[in-house]
CSV table of C-alpha atoms in Angstrom, one decimal:
chain,number,residue,atom,x,y,z
A,29,UNK,CA,68.5,56.4,71.9
A,30,UNK,CA,65.0,56.4,70.0
A,31,UNK,CA,65.2,52.7,69.1
A,32,UNK,CA,65.3,52.2,72.8
A,33,UNK,CA,62.8,54.8,73.7
A,34,UNK,CA,60.6,53.2,71.0
A,35,UNK,CA,61.2,49.6,72.2
A,36,UNK,CA,59.8,50.6,76.1
A,37,UNK,CA,56.8,52.5,74.2
A,38,UNK,CA,55.7,49.4,72.4
A,39,UNK,CA,56.9,47.2,75.1
A,40,UNK,CA,54.1,50.1,77.6
A,41,UNK,CA,51.8,49.2,74.9
A,42,UNK,CA,51.8,45.7,74.6
A,43,UNK,CA,51.5,45.1,78.5
A,44,UNK,CA,48.8,47.3,78.4
A,45,UNK,CA,47.0,45.3,75.9
A,46,UNK,CA,47.6,42.3,77.4
A,47,UNK,CA,46.1,43.4,81.2
A,48,UNK,CA,43.1,44.5,78.8
A,49,UNK,CA,42.7,41.2,77.7
A,50,UNK,CA,43.1,39.6,81.0
A,51,UNK,CA,40.8,42.1,82.7
A,52,UNK,CA,37.8,41.1,79.8
A,53,UNK,CA,38.3,37.4,79.7
A,54,UNK,CA,37.9,37.8,84.1
A,55,UNK,CA,35.3,39.5,84.0
A,56,UNK,CA,33.1,37.3,81.4
A,57,UNK,CA,34.1,34.2,83.5
A,58,UNK,CA,33.2,35.9,86.6
A,59,UNK,CA,30.1,36.6,84.9
A,60,UNK,CA,29.5,32.8,84.0
A,61,UNK,CA,31.2,31.5,87.1
A,62,UNK,CA,27.7,32.5,89.1
A,63,UNK,CA,26.9,29.1,88.5
A,64,UNK,CA,26.9,27.8,91.9
A,65,UNK,CA,25.3,24.5,93.5
A,66,UNK,CA,22.8,24.9,96.4
A,67,UNK,CA,23.2,21.5,97.6
A,68,UNK,CA,26.3,21.5,98.7
A,69,UNK,CA,28.3,19.3,96.2
A,70,UNK,CA,29.4,20.4,93.1
A,71,UNK,CA,27.3,18.3,90.1
A,72,UNK,CA,29.2,15.9,88.7
A,73,UNK,CA,28.0,14.6,85.6
A,74,UNK,CA,29.4,11.1,85.6
A,75,UNK,CA,27.7,9.9,88.5
A,76,UNK,CA,24.4,11.9,89.1
A,77,UNK,CA,21.5,9.9,88.6
A,78,UNK,CA,19.9,13.1,87.0
A,79,UNK,CA,21.6,14.3,84.3
A,80,UNK,CA,23.2,11.9,82.4
A,81,UNK,CA,25.8,13.7,78.8
A,82,UNK,CA,25.0,11.4,76.3
A,83,UNK,CA,26.6,10.9,72.7
A,84,UNK,CA,25.4,13.3,71.1
A,85,UNK,CA,26.3,16.3,73.6
A,86,UNK,CA,23.5,16.6,74.8
A,87,UNK,CA,22.4,15.6,78.4
A,88,UNK,CA,18.7,14.9,79.6
A,89,UNK,CA,17.7,14.5,82.8
A,90,UNK,CA,15.1,12.9,84.6
A,91,UNK,CA,13.9,15.5,86.5
A,92,UNK,CA,11.8,13.9,89.0
A,93,UNK,CA,11.3,9.9,90.3
A,94,UNK,CA,8.4,8.8,88.2
A,95,UNK,CA,9.2,7.2,85.3
A,96,UNK,CA,5.9,5.3,84.4
A,97,UNK,CA,5.2,6.1,80.7
A,98,UNK,CA,2.6,9.1,80.7
A,99,UNK,CA,0.7,11.3,78.1
A,100,UNK,CA,1.0,14.9,80.0
A,101,UNK,CA,4.1,16.3,81.8
A,102,UNK,CA,4.0,19.3,84.4
A,103,UNK,CA,6.0,22.1,84.2
A,104,UNK,CA,6.2,23.5,87.7
A,105,UNK,CA,7.2,27.6,87.0
A,106,UNK,CA,8.0,28.9,90.7
A,107,UNK,CA,8.6,32.2,91.1
A,108,UNK,CA,10.8,33.9,93.9
A,109,UNK,CA,13.2,36.2,95.1
A,110,UNK,CA,15.6,34.5,97.4
A,111,UNK,CA,13.1,32.5,99.3
A,112,UNK,CA,15.8,29.5,99.7
A,113,UNK,CA,14.1,28.5,102.9
A,114,UNK,CA,10.5,28.2,101.9
A,115,UNK,CA,12.1,26.4,98.5
A,116,UNK,CA,13.7,23.9,100.9
A,117,UNK,CA,11.0,23.1,102.3
A,118,UNK,CA,8.4,23.0,98.8
A,119,UNK,CA,10.4,21.4,96.7
A,120,UNK,CA,10.7,18.3,98.2
A,121,UNK,CA,6.9,18.1,99.2
A,122,UNK,CA,5.8,18.8,95.9
A,123,UNK,CA,7.8,16.5,94.5
A,124,UNK,CA,6.0,13.6,96.4
A,125,UNK,CA,2.6,15.0,96.4
A,126,UNK,CA,2.8,14.7,92.4
A,127,UNK,CA,4.5,11.4,92.4
A,128,UNK,CA,1.7,10.2,94.6
A,129,UNK,CA,-0.8,11.3,92.1
A,130,UNK,CA,1.5,10.0,89.3
A,131,UNK,CA,2.2,13.2,87.8
A,132,UNK,CA,5.3,13.4,85.6
A,133,UNK,CA,7.3,16.6,85.8
A,134,UNK,CA,9.7,19.2,86.4
A,135,UNK,CA,10.9,22.0,88.4
A,136,UNK,CA,11.8,25.7,87.1
A,137,UNK,CA,12.7,28.4,89.8
A,138,UNK,CA,12.9,31.9,88.7
A,139,UNK,CA,14.7,33.9,91.2
A,140,UNK,CA,14.4,37.9,90.8
A,141,UNK,CA,18.1,39.5,91.1
A,142,UNK,CA,17.6,43.2,90.0
A,143,UNK,CA,17.2,45.9,92.6
A,144,UNK,CA,13.2,47.0,91.0
A,145,UNK,CA,10.5,45.5,93.1
A,146,UNK,CA,9.3,42.1,93.3
A,147,UNK,CA,7.3,41.4,89.6
A,148,UNK,CA,5.2,37.9,90.2
A,149,UNK,CA,3.9,38.1,86.9
A,150,UNK,CA,6.7,39.3,84.6
A,151,UNK,CA,8.5,36.0,86.7
A,152,UNK,CA,6.1,33.7,85.5
A,153,UNK,CA,6.0,34.8,81.9
A,154,UNK,CA,10.0,34.1,82.1
A,155,UNK,CA,10.0,31.2,83.6
A,156,UNK,CA,7.7,29.6,81.0
A,157,UNK,CA,9.7,30.8,78.6
A,158,UNK,CA,12.4,29.2,80.2
A,159,UNK,CA,11.5,26.0,80.3
A,160,UNK,CA,10.1,26.0,76.9
A,161,UNK,CA,13.7,26.8,75.4
A,162,UNK,CA,15.2,24.5,78.0
A,163,UNK,CA,12.9,21.6,76.1
A,164,UNK,CA,13.1,22.8,72.8
A,165,UNK,CA,16.5,23.6,72.4
A,166,UNK,CA,18.7,22.7,75.5
A,167,UNK,CA,20.3,25.3,78.4
A,168,UNK,CA,24.3,25.2,78.6
A,169,UNK,CA,24.6,23.9,82.6
A,170,UNK,CA,27.8,24.0,84.0
A,171,UNK,CA,29.2,20.4,84.7
A,172,UNK,CA,32.2,18.8,87.2
A,173,UNK,CA,33.9,15.6,86.5
A,174,UNK,CA,36.4,13.8,87.9
A,175,UNK,CA,38.8,10.9,87.6
A,176,UNK,CA,39.1,10.6,91.4
A,177,UNK,CA,42.4,13.1,91.1
A,178,UNK,CA,41.1,15.3,88.7
A,179,UNK,CA,38.4,17.8,88.6
A,180,UNK,CA,37.7,19.0,85.7
A,181,UNK,CA,35.3,22.1,84.9
A,182,UNK,CA,32.9,21.9,81.3
A,183,UNK,CA,29.4,22.9,79.8
A,184,UNK,CA,27.4,20.6,78.4
A,185,UNK,CA,24.0,21.3,76.6
A,186,UNK,CA,20.9,19.9,78.5
A,187,UNK,CA,17.8,19.2,76.9
A,188,UNK,CA,15.0,18.8,79.5
A,189,UNK,CA,11.9,16.6,78.9
A,190,UNK,CA,8.9,18.0,77.1
A,191,UNK,CA,5.9,19.6,78.9
A,192,UNK,CA,2.7,20.5,78.1
A,193,UNK,CA,1.0,22.0,80.7
A,194,UNK,CA,2.0,24.1,83.7
A,195,UNK,CA,1.4,24.7,87.1
A,196,UNK,CA,2.1,28.8,88.5
A,197,UNK,CA,3.2,27.8,91.9
A,198,UNK,CA,4.0,30.2,95.1
A,199,UNK,CA,6.5,29.1,96.9
A,200,UNK,CA,5.2,29.2,100.1
A,201,UNK,CA,2.1,27.3,99.7
A,202,UNK,CA,2.5,23.2,100.6
A,203,UNK,CA,-0.9,21.3,99.0
A,204,UNK,CA,-1.8,18.8,101.8
A,205,UNK,CA,-5.4,17.5,101.1
A,206,UNK,CA,-4.8,14.5,98.4
A,207,UNK,CA,-8.2,15.6,96.7
A,208,UNK,CA,-6.3,18.7,95.1
A,209,UNK,CA,-5.1,17.4,91.3
A,210,UNK,CA,-2.5,18.5,89.9
A,211,UNK,CA,-3.2,16.8,86.8
A,212,UNK,CA,-4.2,17.9,83.3
A,213,UNK,CA,-6.6,20.5,83.3
A,214,UNK,CA,-9.8,20.5,81.0
A,215,UNK,CA,-10.4,22.1,77.8
A,216,UNK,CA,-12.3,24.8,79.0
A,217,UNK,CA,-9.8,26.3,81.0
A,218,UNK,CA,-6.8,26.6,83.9
A,219,UNK,CA,-7.8,24.9,87.3
A,220,UNK,CA,-7.1,27.1,90.6
A,221,UNK,CA,-6.4,25.2,93.0
A,222,UNK,CA,-6.5,27.3,96.0
A,223,UNK,CA,-9.6,29.8,95.5
A,224,UNK,CA,-10.4,32.1,98.0
A,225,UNK,CA,-13.2,29.1,99.6
A,226,UNK,CA,-10.2,27.2,100.6
A,227,UNK,CA,-7.7,30.0,101.4
A,228,UNK,CA,-6.5,30.2,105.2
A,229,UNK,CA,-5.8,34.4,104.4
A,230,UNK,CA,-7.5,35.3,101.4
A,231,UNK,CA,-11.0,33.7,101.9
A,232,UNK,CA,-12.8,37.7,101.5
A,233,UNK,CA,-11.4,38.2,98.6
A,234,UNK,CA,-14.3,37.1,95.8
A,235,UNK,CA,-12.3,37.3,92.5
A,236,UNK,CA,-8.8,35.8,94.1
A,237,UNK,CA,-7.2,33.7,91.4
A,238,UNK,CA,-3.1,33.9,92.6
A,239,UNK,CA,-1.3,30.9,94.7
A,240,UNK,CA,-1.5,28.0,92.3
A,241,UNK,CA,-3.3,27.4,88.8
A,242,UNK,CA,-2.7,24.8,86.4
A,243,UNK,CA,-3.1,25.7,83.2
A,244,UNK,CA,-2.1,23.9,80.0
A,245,UNK,CA,0.7,25.7,77.1
A,246,UNK,CA,-1.3,26.6,74.6
A,247,UNK,CA,-3.9,28.6,77.2
A,248,UNK,CA,-1.6,30.3,78.7
A,249,UNK,CA,-0.3,31.8,75.1
A,250,UNK,CA,-3.6,32.0,73.9
A,251,UNK,CA,-4.1,35.0,76.7
A,252,UNK,CA,-0.6,36.0,76.5
A,253,UNK,CA,0.6,35.1,79.8
A,254,UNK,CA,0.7,38.0,82.6
A,255,UNK,CA,1.3,41.8,82.4
A,256,UNK,CA,4.6,42.8,83.1
A,257,UNK,CA,3.4,46.0,84.7
A,258,UNK,CA,3.0,45.1,88.1
A,259,UNK,CA,5.8,45.8,90.5
A,260,UNK,CA,5.3,45.1,93.9
A,261,UNK,CA,2.5,43.3,95.7
A,262,UNK,CA,-0.7,42.7,94.5
A,263,UNK,CA,-3.2,43.2,91.1
A,264,UNK,CA,-1.0,40.6,88.7
A,265,UNK,CA,-3.6,37.9,89.6
A,266,UNK,CA,-6.7,40.2,89.2
A,267,UNK,CA,-5.3,41.1,85.6
A,268,UNK,CA,-4.5,37.5,84.5
A,269,UNK,CA,-8.2,36.6,85.7
A,270,UNK,CA,-10.1,39.2,83.6
A,271,UNK,CA,-7.2,37.8,80.2
A,272,UNK,CA,-8.2,34.3,81.0
A,273,UNK,CA,-12.1,34.9,81.0
A,274,UNK,CA,-12.4,37.7,78.0
A,275,UNK,CA,-10.4,34.9,76.1
A,276,UNK,CA,-13.4,32.1,76.3
A,277,UNK,CA,-12.1,30.1,78.8
A,278,UNK,CA,-13.2,29.2,82.6
A,279,UNK,CA,-11.7,28.7,85.4
A,280,UNK,CA,-12.1,25.5,87.4
A,281,UNK,CA,-11.8,24.7,91.0
A,282,UNK,CA,-11.5,21.8,93.0
A,283,UNK,CA,-14.1,19.6,94.5
A,284,UNK,CA,-14.6,17.3,96.8
A,285,UNK,CA,-12.0,18.6,99.0
A,286,UNK,CA,-12.0,17.3,103.1
A,287,UNK,CA,-8.9,19.2,104.3
A,288,UNK,CA,-11.3,22.8,104.2
A,289,UNK,CA,-9.0,25.5,105.1
A,290,UNK,CA,-6.5,23.0,105.8
A,291,UNK,CA,-6.0,22.2,102.0
A,292,UNK,CA,-2.8,24.1,101.7
A,293,UNK,CA,-0.1,24.7,104.4
A,294,UNK,CA,1.3,28.7,104.1
A,295,UNK,CA,4.9,28.8,105.2
A,296,UNK,CA,5.3,32.6,104.3
A,297,UNK,CA,6.7,34.8,107.4
A,298,UNK,CA,5.4,38.2,107.4
A,299,UNK,CA,8.9,39.5,109.7
A,300,UNK,CA,11.6,37.9,107.2
A,301,UNK,CA,9.4,38.6,104.2
A,302,UNK,CA,6.9,41.1,104.8
A,303,UNK,CA,4.8,42.4,101.7
A,304,UNK,CA,5.7,45.3,99.5
A,305,UNK,CA,2.2,46.9,99.5
A,306,UNK,CA,3.7,50.4,98.5
A,307,UNK,CA,2.3,50.6,95.0
A,308,UNK,CA,-1.2,49.0,95.5
A,309,UNK,CA,-3.3,51.8,95.5
A,310,UNK,CA,-0.9,53.6,93.0
A,311,UNK,CA,-3.9,55.0,90.2
A,312,UNK,CA,-1.6,54.1,87.4
A,313,UNK,CA,-1.3,50.5,88.9
A,314,UNK,CA,-5.3,50.1,89.4
A,315,UNK,CA,-5.8,51.9,85.9
A,316,UNK,CA,-3.7,49.0,84.3
A,317,UNK,CA,-5.7,46.4,85.6
A,318,UNK,CA,-8.6,46.7,82.8
A,319,UNK,CA,-6.0,48.0,80.3
A,320,UNK,CA,-4.5,44.2,79.6
A,321,UNK,CA,-1.3,45.8,78.0
A,322,UNK,CA,1.5,43.7,76.7
A,323,UNK,CA,1.8,40.1,78.3
A,324,UNK,CA,4.4,36.7,77.9
A,325,UNK,CA,5.7,38.3,74.0
A,326,UNK,CA,6.5,41.7,76.1
A,327,UNK,CA,8.5,40.6,78.6
A,328,UNK,CA,11.7,42.0,78.8
A,329,UNK,CA,14.6,40.4,80.9
A,330,UNK,CA,18.4,38.9,80.9
A,331,UNK,CA,19.0,35.4,82.5
A,332,UNK,CA,22.0,36.3,84.8
A,333,UNK,CA,22.9,32.6,85.4
A,334,UNK,CA,21.3,29.2,85.1
A,335,UNK,CA,22.0,26.1,87.8
A,336,UNK,CA,21.2,23.0,88.0
A,337,UNK,CA,20.2,22.3,91.7
A,338,UNK,CA,18.9,19.8,94.1
A,339,UNK,CA,17.2,19.6,97.3
A,340,UNK,CA,17.2,16.3,99.1
A,341,UNK,CA,17.6,14.8,95.8
A,342,UNK,CA,15.1,17.2,93.9
A,343,UNK,CA,16.5,18.3,91.0
A,344,UNK,CA,15.4,21.7,89.6
A,345,UNK,CA,16.8,24.2,87.3
A,346,UNK,CA,17.1,27.8,88.7
A,347,UNK,CA,17.0,30.6,86.5
A,348,UNK,CA,18.5,34.1,87.9
A,349,UNK,CA,17.0,36.8,86.0
A,350,UNK,CA,17.2,40.6,86.0
A,351,UNK,CA,14.0,42.4,84.7
A,352,UNK,CA,13.8,45.9,82.8
A,353,UNK,CA,11.6,48.1,84.2
A,354,UNK,CA,8.4,48.8,81.8
A,355,UNK,CA,7.2,51.7,83.3
A,356,UNK,CA,7.2,54.5,85.5
A,357,UNK,CA,10.4,54.2,87.0
A,358,UNK,CA,9.0,55.4,90.2
A,359,UNK,CA,6.6,52.4,90.1
A,360,UNK,CA,9.5,50.0,89.5
A,361,UNK,CA,12.0,51.3,92.0
A,362,UNK,CA,12.8,49.8,95.8
């Protein structure tokens, strides 16, 4: 009787252990399986022209249609939060615009998926770091292969082409004027492609430095990127401007534009995506502008998922990230 009792106890423990192991396995599987593809069809590594696995186990994606030998390559860093409607306009439009200028490029879209206020500066820092990771070490992407009858799911470590300069690009700005050059910026400092003088909304903001900025990687590192402390709309570009100027760099602006205030088209929908200005006038936030606290080397985040997506044939690496609050929780929180 005792032996039967002990056998039953061990059987229950064994079943409980199997249950716990299964739950743990499916939990981590669910975390990994957040890699979904927006373009509608799963990525077939054996047939897609944008992602080609090679013998070493790496897959090297030619991420745009411009294959001419070039000296420099541009990383387009787009920070946003679930703004896929605008992204569907921007990616094909900007890809064609860059191809017409002969600018070799890769797209990196950084999507904030936590519950904190939007933090544009921190997302741009993440985009710069993650693009460098993808280009130096490679990143694992979920791939689907098929023999016509069966679909196999696997992972390939994908190495992206090296880039040596960046454009920090808002998702709701479409360049229209061909004179807007996304080419290699000068040694003196970054190029602000949409200064207040041509901005249809912020023409009254004297030192406006947001929207679209082209900058060398070395210069972005030199100023230590953006502050991570600006949660909600505003101030991160003002503080970034001070970083650039205090580091001895100058801010360049485009010339010979023919479109004026129509150099860019704004596709921001104020009704669907209202600006979060609740922290804009907070005294702690205003004080941060002059302190130049933290930056690229203090960015604290977790990558939730990486996905290779295509919009109208234009590929981009979409990176879902969760940021960490680095200040008063009342400022970070929604």
